[in-house]
Coordinates of C-alpha atoms in Angstrom, one line a residue:
Chain E
M1 CA 28.2 8.8 93.1
T2 CA 30.1 5.6 90.6
T3 CA 31.6 6.0 87.8
I4 CA 30.9 4.0 84.5
R5 CA 33.8 4.0 82.0
L6 CA 32.5 3.0 78.4
V7 CA 34.0 -0.5 78.5
D8 CA 32.4 -1.2 81.4
I9 CA 28.1 -1.5 79.8
A10 CA 29.2 -1.7 76.4
G11 CA 29.9 -4.6 74.6
V12 CA 31.1 -3.6 71.4
I13 CA 33.1 -0.6 70.5
R14 CA 34.7 -0.2 67.9
S15 CA 35.2 2.3 64.5
K16 CA 35.8 2.2 61.1
N17 CA 35.5 4.1 57.7
A18 CA 32.3 5.0 56.4
G19 CA 33.4 5.9 52.9
P20 CA 37.0 7.3 52.6
F21 CA 36.5 10.1 54.1
E22 CA 34.4 9.0 57.0
L23 CA 35.5 7.4 60.2
T24 CA 32.6 6.3 63.0
L25 CA 32.4 5.2 65.8
D26 CA 29.8 2.6 67.3
I27 CA 29.3 2.0 70.7
M28 CA 26.4 -0.7 71.4
V29 CA 25.3 -1.0 74.9
G30 CA 23.7 -4.4 74.7
D31 CA 21.0 -3.8 78.5
P32 CA 19.1 -1.0 77.3
V33 CA 19.1 0.5 80.7
W34 CA 22.5 1.6 81.0
Y35 CA 22.0 2.7 77.5
Q36 CA 19.3 5.1 78.7
R37 CA 22.4 6.1 81.1
L38 CA 24.4 7.4 78.9
R39 CA 22.3 8.8 76.8
Q40 CA 21.6 11.5 79.5
S41 CA 25.3 11.8 80.5
E42 CA 25.2 13.7 77.2
V43 CA 29.0 12.4 77.9
L44 CA 29.7 12.2 74.3
S45 CA 29.2 15.9 73.3
P46 CA 30.1 16.3 70.2
A47 CA 33.0 18.9 72.5
R48 CA 34.1 15.9 74.6
I49 CA 34.5 14.0 71.7
A50 CA 36.5 16.4 69.8
A51 CA 38.2 17.2 72.5
L52 CA 39.1 13.5 72.9
Y53 CA 40.3 13.3 69.6
G54 CA 42.1 16.1 69.5
I55 CA 40.0 17.6 66.6
A56 CA 37.8 20.1 65.6
E57 CA 33.8 20.0 67.1
S58 CA 33.1 21.0 63.3
D59 CA 34.9 17.4 62.4
V60 CA 32.6 15.7 64.8
L61 CA 29.4 14.9 62.4
S62 CA 27.8 13.9 63.5
I63 CA 26.4 11.6 66.9
V64 CA 23.5 9.7 66.6
A65 CA 20.9 7.4 69.7
F66 CA 19.6 4.2 67.6
D67 CA 17.4 2.3 69.7
P68 CA 16.9 -0.4 68.2
A69 CA 20.7 -1.8 69.8
S70 CA 20.8 0.6 71.8
A71 CA 23.9 1.9 70.3
I72 CA 25.4 4.9 69.3
K73 CA 27.5 6.1 66.4
I74 CA 29.6 9.2 66.5
T75 CA 30.8 9.7 62.9
L76 CA 33.7 11.6 62.2
K77 CA 35.7 13.3 59.2
R78 CA 38.7 11.8 59.0
P79 CA 42.4 13.9 59.5
L80 CA 43.1 12.7 55.6
A81 CA 41.4 9.9 53.1
S82 CA 41.6 6.5 54.2
G83 CA 44.8 4.7 52.5
A84 CA 45.8 9.0 51.5
V85 CA 49.5 9.9 52.1
G86 CA 50.6 9.6 56.4
D87 CA 47.0 7.8 56.7
A88 CA 47.3 5.0 59.6
D89 CA 44.8 3.6 59.2
V90 CA 43.7 2.9 56.3
Y91 CA 40.5 0.7 57.5
G92 CA 39.8 2.9 60.2
A93 CA 39.7 -0.5 62.1
Q94 CA 41.8 0.8 65.6
Q95 CA 40.4 4.6 66.2
H96 CA 38.3 3.7 68.6
A97 CA 40.5 3.0 71.7
P98 CA 40.2 6.6 72.9
L99 CA 36.4 5.5 73.9
L100 CA 36.6 2.7 76.4
E101 CA 38.1 4.7 79.6
L102 CA 35.5 7.8 78.2
S103 CA 33.1 8.0 81.6
F104 CA 30.4 9.8 83.6
E105 CA 29.3 9.7 86.9
V106 CA 25.9 7.9 88.1
L107 CA 24.1 8.6 91.2
D108 CA 23.5 5.4 93.6
D109 CA 20.7 3.8 93.7
Chain U
M1 CA 11.8 -26.5 43.5
T2 CA 9.5 -24.7 44.5
R3 CA 9.1 -22.4 42.2
A4 CA 5.9 -21.2 41.8
A5 CA 4.3 -17.6 40.4
P6 CA 4.1 -15.7 41.7
L7 CA 5.9 -16.3 44.7
D8 CA 5.6 -14.8 48.3
E9 CA 8.8 -15.9 49.7
L10 CA 11.9 -16.0 48.0
R11 CA 15.2 -17.9 50.2
I12 CA 18.5 -15.8 49.9
L13 CA 22.1 -17.8 50.2
S14 CA 25.3 -15.7 51.2
P15 CA 28.0 -17.9 50.8
T16 CA 30.3 -15.1 52.4
A17 CA 31.0 -11.4 52.8
I18 CA 33.6 -11.6 50.8
L19 CA 34.3 -13.6 47.2
G20 CA 37.7 -15.4 48.8
Y21 CA 37.0 -15.1 52.2
G22 CA 35.6 -18.7 51.8
F23 CA 33.2 -20.5 54.2
P24 CA 32.4 -24.0 55.5
E25 CA 31.4 -26.0 53.6
A26 CA 29.2 -28.0 55.4
S27 CA 26.8 -24.2 57.0
F28 CA 27.3 -24.1 52.2
A29 CA 25.5 -27.4 52.3
A30 CA 23.0 -26.6 54.9
G31 CA 22.4 -23.2 53.2
L32 CA 21.6 -25.3 50.2
A33 CA 19.1 -28.1 51.6
R34 CA 16.9 -24.7 53.1
D35 CA 16.7 -25.2 48.8
P36 CA 17.5 -21.5 47.5
H37 CA 16.5 -19.7 45.2
V38 CA 20.0 -17.9 44.4
I39 CA 22.9 -17.6 45.9
A40 CA 24.9 -14.1 46.0
V41 CA 28.1 -12.1 46.2
D42 CA 29.4 -9.1 47.2
A43 CA 32.5 -9.6 46.4
G44 CA 34.0 -5.6 47.1
S45 CA 35.4 -2.6 49.6
S46 CA 36.5 0.5 48.8
D47 CA 37.7 -0.7 52.8
P48 CA 41.2 -1.8 51.7
G49 CA 42.1 1.6 50.1
P50 CA 42.5 2.6 46.8
Y51 CA 45.7 1.0 45.0
Y52 CA 43.5 -2.5 44.5
L53 CA 41.3 0.0 42.3
G54 CA 44.0 2.5 41.0
A55 CA 46.0 -0.6 39.6
G56 CA 43.4 -3.0 38.8
E57 CA 44.7 -5.8 41.4
P58 CA 42.1 -7.8 43.9
F59 CA 42.4 -7.5 47.3
T60 CA 42.0 -11.0 47.7
D61 CA 43.7 -14.0 46.6
R62 CA 43.0 -16.3 43.2
A63 CA 42.9 -19.6 44.0
A64 CA 40.9 -18.6 47.8
V65 CA 38.3 -17.1 45.2
K66 CA 38.3 -19.5 42.7
R67 CA 37.6 -22.0 45.6
D68 CA 34.3 -19.9 46.5
L69 CA 33.5 -19.8 43.5
R70 CA 33.1 -23.6 42.1
L71 CA 31.1 -24.7 44.8
M72 CA 28.4 -21.4 44.4
L73 CA 28.7 -22.8 40.8
R74 CA 28.8 -26.7 41.3
A75 CA 25.6 -26.0 43.3
G76 CA 24.1 -23.2 41.0
R77 CA 23.8 -25.5 37.6
A78 CA 22.5 -28.3 39.8
R79 CA 19.8 -26.7 41.3
N80 CA 19.3 -24.6 38.5
I81 CA 19.2 -20.9 40.6
P82 CA 21.7 -18.4 39.0
V83 CA 24.7 -17.6 40.8
I84 CA 25.1 -13.4 41.3
V85 CA 28.7 -11.7 41.8
G86 CA 28.9 -8.1 42.1
S87 CA 31.3 -6.0 42.3
A88 CA 33.5 -8.8 40.6
G89 CA 37.5 -8.2 41.8
G90 CA 36.8 -6.2 45.1
C91 CA 36.6 -3.1 42.9
G92 CA 34.8 -3.8 40.6
A93 CA 36.5 -2.0 37.1
R94 CA 37.6 -3.8 34.1
P95 CA 40.7 -5.3 34.9
H96 CA 38.9 -7.0 38.1
L97 CA 35.8 -7.4 36.5
D98 CA 38.3 -9.8 33.1
L99 CA 40.0 -12.3 36.3
T100 CA 36.5 -13.2 37.6
V101 CA 35.6 -14.2 34.4
A102 CA 38.6 -16.2 33.8
I103 CA 38.3 -17.4 36.5
V104 CA 34.0 -18.3 36.3
R105 CA 35.1 -19.8 32.5
E106 CA 38.4 -22.4 33.9
I107 CA 35.9 -23.4 36.1
A108 CA 33.0 -24.1 33.9
A109 CA 35.5 -26.0 31.7
E110 CA 37.2 -28.0 34.6
E111 CA 33.6 -28.6 35.7
G112 CA 31.6 -29.8 32.5
L113 CA 29.3 -26.6 33.1
S114 CA 27.2 -25.2 30.8
F115 CA 25.5 -21.6 31.5
R116 CA 23.8 -18.7 30.2
L117 CA 27.2 -15.4 31.8
A118 CA 26.3 -12.3 31.6
V119 CA 28.7 -10.0 32.5
I120 CA 28.1 -6.3 33.8
P121 CA 31.2 -3.8 33.7
A122 CA 30.6 -1.0 35.3
D123 CA 33.2 1.1 33.7
I124 CA 32.4 4.8 33.2
D125 CA 33.8 6.8 30.2
R126 CA 36.3 9.8 31.0
D127 CA 35.3 12.2 28.7
A128 CA 31.5 11.6 29.9
L129 CA 32.2 12.3 33.5
L130 CA 34.4 15.3 32.0
A131 CA 31.2 16.6 30.9
A132 CA 29.5 15.9 34.0
Q133 CA 31.8 17.7 36.0
A134 CA 31.9 20.6 34.0
R135 CA 27.5 21.5 33.8
G136 CA 27.5 20.3 37.6
A137 CA 26.4 17.4 37.1
L138 CA 29.3 15.2 39.5
V139 CA 28.5 16.8 43.1
P140 CA 30.8 15.7 46.4
L141 CA 29.8 13.8 49.2
P142 CA 30.8 15.9 52.1
P143 CA 32.9 16.2 54.2
G144 CA 34.4 14.6 51.0
P145 CA 35.7 17.6 48.0
E146 CA 34.9 19.2 45.0
A147 CA 35.1 16.9 42.0
T148 CA 37.7 18.3 39.8
A149 CA 38.8 17.3 36.2
D150 CA 41.9 17.1 36.9
D151 CA 41.1 14.3 39.8
V152 CA 39.1 13.3 36.5
R153 CA 41.4 13.1 33.8
A154 CA 44.2 11.9 36.6
S155 CA 41.8 8.4 37.3
T156 CA 43.2 5.4 35.9
H157 CA 40.1 3.8 36.6
L158 CA 36.7 5.4 37.1
V159 CA 33.5 2.9 38.3
A160 CA 30.1 3.5 39.4
Q161 CA 28.2 2.0 41.6
M162 CA 24.9 0.1 39.8
G163 CA 22.2 -0.2 41.2
A164 CA 20.0 -4.1 41.1
E165 CA 18.4 -2.8 38.1
P166 CA 20.8 -3.9 35.7
L167 CA 21.2 -6.9 37.8
V168 CA 17.5 -7.7 37.3
A169 CA 17.8 -6.4 33.5
A170 CA 20.3 -9.9 33.1
L171 CA 17.9 -12.1 35.3
A172 CA 15.4 -11.2 33.3
A173 CA 17.5 -12.2 29.8
G174 CA 18.2 -15.5 31.1
A175 CA 22.0 -15.5 33.1
D176 CA 22.4 -18.6 35.2
V177 CA 25.4 -16.4 36.2
I178 CA 25.8 -12.8 36.6
V179 CA 29.6 -11.5 37.2
A180 CA 28.9 -7.8 37.7
G181 CA 31.6 -4.9 38.0
R182 CA 31.3 -2.2 41.1
A183 CA 27.6 -2.8 42.3
Y184 CA 26.1 -0.9 45.2
D185 CA 26.8 -3.7 48.0
P186 CA 22.9 -4.7 48.7
A187 CA 22.3 -4.9 44.5
V188 CA 23.5 -8.9 43.8
F189 CA 20.8 -10.0 46.5
A190 CA 17.9 -7.2 45.4
A191 CA 18.4 -8.7 41.6
L192 CA 15.7 -10.9 42.0
P193 CA 13.5 -10.4 44.6
L194 CA 13.1 -6.9 42.9
L195 CA 12.4 -8.9 39.1
H196 CA 10.0 -10.6 41.3
G197 CA 7.8 -7.6 42.7
F198 CA 9.0 -8.3 46.4
D199 CA 9.6 -4.6 48.3
A200 CA 12.5 -2.7 48.0
G201 CA 12.9 -1.7 51.0
L202 CA 13.0 -5.4 52.2
A203 CA 14.8 -6.7 49.6
V204 CA 17.5 -4.0 50.3
H205 CA 17.7 -4.0 54.0
L206 CA 17.9 -7.2 53.2
G207 CA 20.6 -7.1 51.4
K208 CA 22.3 -5.1 53.6
I209 CA 22.6 -7.7 56.2
L210 CA 23.1 -10.7 53.3
E211 CA 26.6 -8.5 52.1
C212 CA 27.7 -8.6 55.1
A213 CA 27.5 -12.4 55.4
A214 CA 27.5 -13.9 59.2
I215 CA 29.0 -10.7 60.3
A216 CA 25.4 -10.4 61.9
A217 CA 25.6 -13.2 63.2
V218 CA 27.0 -14.2 67.1
P219 CA 29.9 -15.3 66.9
G220 CA 29.6 -12.3 63.8
S221 CA 31.7 -14.5 61.0
G222 CA 32.8 -12.7 57.1
G223 CA 33.1 -16.4 56.5
D224 CA 30.4 -18.2 56.8
C225 CA 27.2 -18.3 55.2
M226 CA 24.1 -16.6 55.8
L227 CA 20.7 -17.1 54.6
G228 CA 17.7 -14.7 54.3
T229 CA 13.6 -15.9 53.9
L230 CA 12.3 -12.8 52.1
R231 CA 8.8 -12.7 52.0
R232 CA 5.8 -10.1 51.0
D233 CA 5.3 -8.0 54.6
H234 CA 9.2 -9.1 56.5
F235 CA 11.8 -11.1 55.3
L236 CA 14.6 -13.5 58.2
V237 CA 17.9 -14.1 58.7
E238 CA 19.6 -16.7 60.3
P239 CA 23.1 -17.9 60.5
L240 CA 23.8 -21.2 58.7
A241 CA 27.2 -23.2 61.3
P242 CA 24.7 -24.2 64.3
E243 CA 27.1 -22.4 67.1
R244 CA 26.5 -18.8 64.8
R245 CA 22.9 -17.1 65.8
C246 CA 21.2 -14.1 65.1
T247 CA 19.7 -11.7 67.6
V248 CA 17.6 -8.8 67.5
V249 CA 20.4 -7.0 69.0
S250 CA 23.1 -8.8 66.3
V251 CA 21.8 -7.6 63.6
A252 CA 19.8 -4.7 64.5
A253 CA 23.7 -3.3 65.0
H254 CA 24.6 -4.9 62.2
T255 CA 22.2 -1.7 60.7
L256 CA 25.1 0.6 62.1
Y257 CA 28.1 -1.5 60.6
E258 CA 30.7 0.7 58.1
K259 CA 26.9 3.5 58.0
S260 CA 27.8 7.5 59.2
D261 CA 23.3 7.5 59.7
P262 CA 21.6 4.5 60.6
Y263 CA 18.1 5.2 60.1
R264 CA 18.8 6.5 56.4
L265 CA 20.7 4.7 54.2
P266 CA 21.0 6.2 50.7
G267 CA 21.5 4.6 48.1
P268 CA 20.7 4.6 44.1
G269 CA 17.6 5.2 43.3
G270 CA 16.2 5.8 47.1
V271 CA 17.1 5.9 50.5
L272 CA 17.0 3.1 52.4
D273 CA 14.3 4.6 55.9
L274 CA 15.1 2.6 59.0
T275 CA 12.2 4.7 61.6
A276 CA 9.7 2.3 61.7
T277 CA 10.9 -1.2 61.3
T278 CA 11.5 -3.8 63.8
F279 CA 13.9 -6.5 64.9
A280 CA 12.2 -9.0 65.9
Q281 CA 13.5 -13.0 67.7
E282 CA 12.0 -15.1 65.6
D283 CA 13.7 -18.2 66.8
D284 CA 16.7 -19.0 68.7
R285 CA 19.0 -18.6 65.4
T286 CA 16.6 -16.2 63.7
V287 CA 15.5 -12.6 63.9
R288 CA 12.1 -11.0 61.8
V289 CA 12.7 -7.6 60.2
A290 CA 10.2 -5.4 59.1
G291 CA 9.0 -2.2 58.1
S292 CA 11.9 -1.2 55.4
R293 CA 10.6 1.2 52.8
M294 CA 12.3 2.9 50.1
L295 CA 11.5 6.4 49.6
T296 CA 12.4 6.6 45.5
R297 CA 14.3 9.9 45.0
P298 CA 16.1 11.5 42.0
Y299 CA 18.5 8.1 40.9
T300 CA 22.1 8.8 41.0
L301 CA 25.8 6.7 41.0
K302 CA 28.5 6.7 43.4
I303 CA 31.1 7.6 40.8
E304 CA 34.9 5.6 42.6
G305 CA 38.1 6.9 40.3
A306 CA 42.0 6.4 41.4
A307 CA 45.0 8.4 40.8
S308 CA 49.0 7.4 41.2
V309 CA 50.3 9.5 43.7
G310 CA 54.1 8.0 42.8
F311 CA 56.1 5.3 45.0
R312 CA 56.5 3.7 48.1
T313 CA 60.1 3.0 49.6
V314 CA 59.5 1.8 53.2
S315 CA 62.3 1.0 55.7
I316 CA 61.3 -0.6 59.4
A317 CA 63.3 0.1 62.7
G318 CA 63.4 -0.7 66.0
V319 CA 64.5 1.7 69.1
R320 CA 65.1 0.7 72.3
D321 CA 68.2 3.4 73.7
P322 CA 66.0 5.2 76.5
S323 CA 67.6 8.6 76.3
F324 CA 67.2 8.0 72.2
I325 CA 63.3 8.0 72.6
A326 CA 62.8 11.4 75.6
Q327 CA 64.3 12.9 72.3
V328 CA 63.3 11.1 69.1
D329 CA 61.3 14.2 67.4
T330 CA 64.5 16.2 67.4
I331 CA 66.1 13.6 66.7
L332 CA 63.9 12.6 63.3
D333 CA 63.2 16.8 62.8
A334 CA 67.3 16.7 62.4
A335 CA 67.7 13.8 60.3
R336 CA 64.4 15.1 58.1
A337 CA 66.7 18.5 57.5
R338 CA 70.0 16.3 57.0
V339 CA 68.2 14.4 53.6
A340 CA 66.5 17.5 52.8
A341 CA 70.1 19.2 53.0
N342 CA 71.3 17.3 51.2
F343 CA 70.2 16.4 47.9
A344 CA 68.4 20.2 48.0
G345 CA 71.1 21.1 44.7
T346 CA 69.5 17.6 42.8
L347 CA 66.4 16.5 44.1
A348 CA 63.7 18.8 43.2
P349 CA 61.6 19.5 46.7
E350 CA 57.9 18.6 45.5
S351 CA 59.8 15.2 44.1
W352 CA 59.6 13.4 47.6
R353 CA 57.8 13.0 50.6
L354 CA 59.7 11.5 54.2
L355 CA 57.3 10.7 56.4
F356 CA 58.1 8.9 60.0
R357 CA 56.0 6.5 61.7
L358 CA 56.4 5.8 65.8
Y359 CA 54.9 3.0 67.0
G360 CA 54.0 2.4 69.6
R361 CA 53.5 6.4 70.6
D362 CA 50.8 7.5 67.7
G363 CA 51.8 4.9 65.0
V364 CA 47.9 3.9 64.9
M365 CA 46.8 7.6 65.6
G366 CA 48.3 10.2 64.8
T367 CA 47.7 13.2 66.4
S368 CA 44.1 12.3 67.5
E369 CA 45.8 9.9 70.5
P370 CA 45.6 11.1 73.7
L371 CA 48.7 9.4 75.3
R372 CA 51.3 10.4 72.6
T373 CA 52.3 13.4 74.9
I374 CA 52.0 10.7 78.5
A375 CA 53.0 7.6 78.3
T376 CA 57.0 7.0 78.0
P377 CA 58.1 3.6 76.1
H378 CA 60.8 1.4 76.1
E379 CA 60.5 1.0 73.1
L380 CA 59.8 2.5 69.7
G381 CA 59.2 0.9 66.1
L382 CA 60.3 3.3 63.5
I383 CA 59.1 3.0 60.4
I384 CA 60.8 5.6 57.5
E385 CA 58.6 5.8 54.5
A386 CA 59.2 7.7 51.3
V387 CA 56.4 8.3 48.5
A388 CA 58.3 9.8 44.7
D389 CA 57.7 10.6 41.5
T390 CA 59.3 7.8 40.7
Q391 CA 60.6 4.4 43.2
A392 CA 64.1 5.4 42.3
I393 CA 63.9 8.9 44.3
A394 CA 61.8 6.9 46.8
D395 CA 65.1 4.5 47.0
T396 CA 67.3 7.4 47.8
I397 CA 65.2 9.4 49.9
V398 CA 64.6 6.5 52.6
S399 CA 68.8 4.6 52.1
F400 CA 69.8 8.2 53.4
A401 CA 67.5 8.7 55.7
R402 CA 68.2 5.7 57.1
A403 CA 71.6 5.9 57.5
T404 CA 71.3 9.0 58.5
L405 CA 69.3 8.3 61.7
L406 CA 71.4 5.3 62.3
H407 CA 74.2 7.6 62.5
L408 CA 72.8 10.4 64.0
G409 CA 75.3 11.6 67.0
Y410 CA 72.5 13.8 69.4
P411 CA 72.6 14.7 73.1
G412 CA 73.9 12.5 75.0
R413 CA 74.0 9.7 73.3
I414 CA 76.0 6.7 75.1
A415 CA 75.2 4.3 73.5
T416 CA 77.9 5.0 69.9
A417 CA 77.5 2.4 67.6
G418 CA 74.0 2.9 66.1
N419 CA 70.5 4.2 66.9
L420 CA 68.1 1.2 64.7
A421 CA 68.1 -2.1 65.4
F422 CA 66.4 -3.6 61.6
P423 CA 64.9 -6.7 61.7
Y424 CA 65.9 -7.3 58.2
S425 CA 68.9 -7.8 55.7
P426 CA 67.9 -5.9 53.2
S427 CA 66.8 -3.5 56.0
D428 CA 64.5 -1.5 53.1
F429 CA 61.5 -2.7 51.2
H430 CA 59.3 -1.5 48.1
A431 CA 55.9 -1.0 48.7
G432 CA 55.6 0.6 45.1
A433 CA 52.8 2.0 42.9
V434 CA 50.5 4.5 45.5
Y435 CA 47.1 5.9 44.7
R436 CA 44.5 8.3 46.1
F437 CA 40.8 8.1 45.7
S438 CA 40.7 10.7 43.5
V439 CA 36.7 10.9 42.7
Y440 CA 34.1 9.5 45.5
H441 CA 31.6 11.6 44.0
L442 CA 27.3 11.4 42.7
L443 CA 26.7 11.3 39.2
T444 CA 22.9 13.5 38.9
G445 CA 21.2 13.0 36.5
I446 CA 20.7 9.4 35.6
D447 CA 17.1 8.8 33.5
D448 CA 18.2 5.4 32.8
P449 CA 19.8 3.3 35.3
C450 CA 21.4 0.6 32.7
A451 CA 22.0 2.6 30.2
L452 CA 26.0 2.7 31.9
F453 CA 25.7 -0.6 32.3
P454 CA 26.1 -2.6 29.3
I455 CA 25.6 -6.4 29.5
K456 CA 27.0 -8.8 28.1
L457 CA 25.6 -12.3 27.2
E458 CA 27.4 -15.2 26.0
E459 CA 26.1 -18.9 26.7
V460 CA 29.9 -20.8 28.2
G461 CA 29.4 -24.5 27.7
A462 CA 27.4 -26.5 25.9
R463 CA 24.1 -24.1 27.2
A464 CA 24.0 -23.1 23.3
V465 CA 21.8 -26.5 22.5
A466 CA 20.1 -26.9 25.6
L467 CA 18.3 -24.2 26.3
A468 CA 14.3 -24.8 26.4
P469 CA 12.2 -22.7 26.7
G470 CA 10.3 -21.5 30.1
E471 CA 14.0 -22.3 31.0
Q472 CA 14.6 -18.0 31.8
S473 CA 14.6 -17.1 34.7

């Protein structure tokens, strides 16, 4: 078994607002083979994402695989609306970092 | 000009992702050399937060906007092709529109340009919106909240994102330059294609890509030009700077940008369905896209509003003492309690809020930060922030909290001369008026997509005497 981190296989891992109430996370794997392995690993489950971000599972609004870009998109409910008093990231552009170290196991060839 | 009817190809030049973000003149010239049919730019975004809509201020710089617009207007008039600006001034409310139109007039006078100008405001009448809210026609966009009459009343500006229809109407009326208020981002790019009967799914999908200019290229840039070539059954996108390329992945990936569902992108009057979309490499630098479809839906308009929540004062400080850092939560709690106790008799508790932000621990992610209880930093950045009913109360709270924290005693304190390092004198800053998004809802039951967006046409410069038959559109 080999441990693979998302940052090892994805060329782009980013976060951004999708409107004032949602935060959307994109993981663009690039290599279709690794993209399929990531999907099969089920590491990007609502429970795992909720635990990673310290939020309720019901606030993980969707996890969608987008084959044309070999990408996975995760949408979360923002804890606070963009720019609300107490919000720390108005654009939502720096909420991706916990994903970088997220890892899954693959069988060695 | 290659403008024989019916057109089998339309070329659309998108100079920059946001009017005022700039673009290299060489890229723009390369785009013009391709003989575009229209130059269009999206000037808006809700990303910079509620302040700019609430205050009626642009989030781009006036001189930078004027520089971009000057190049676009010169080129548009020289080639007799339309120039379209959507979501003028960033948020597209009346003050933003007026500012952009004033810049357009300045440029016209300075450059001796004449043209037919269409100005399309996107402000929504408050009473009409209250009536819509009362009859249940202002519906939430989950996970956003329900609309309330109080929120509509409290909003300083209320705008609707217009679809392409008012822009199509302005083009049909012979507009050479269109300055539109808040608009659905792809609308400025889709308007001319829709006027000429191109497929709406392809036109809007192309608009979704062009609205961010060269962000969909590699290397991506929001400050460089992109050309879209729309044909009857597909479109091509290519960047205009030689060092950039569009790849299947870069263009497909852009479909994900700032959207929650990459397959179904809702807009006014329909859902852009990308389930059957194909992306293919046309040449080294160009991607061909086909199969995007528009599924017609009952017409809705997205309404945006922002309301005042008070005034903000901040103070910025650093902490280097390890004992303070180890106890920082209890120290901040003690300071908070001291502030509350000191003003309990003079300031209403609901008239102010005090916040502490700790950079180096969880300043970026708050309670979502996985490392907040694991890592021990050697220094912390501290922002002391108050949001209050008046600037004076915010000043009072920050000033008192700052002085309290500077000299607060705590167990094991060794550095008894002061707890905080201030980078500036004065240490406290006015951040001014604070707003919140108060309305972000769908207005349903729209019978006429143009009814709420009155088009004002006028001749700028000497155009009034020069308008010839057949010159329209």
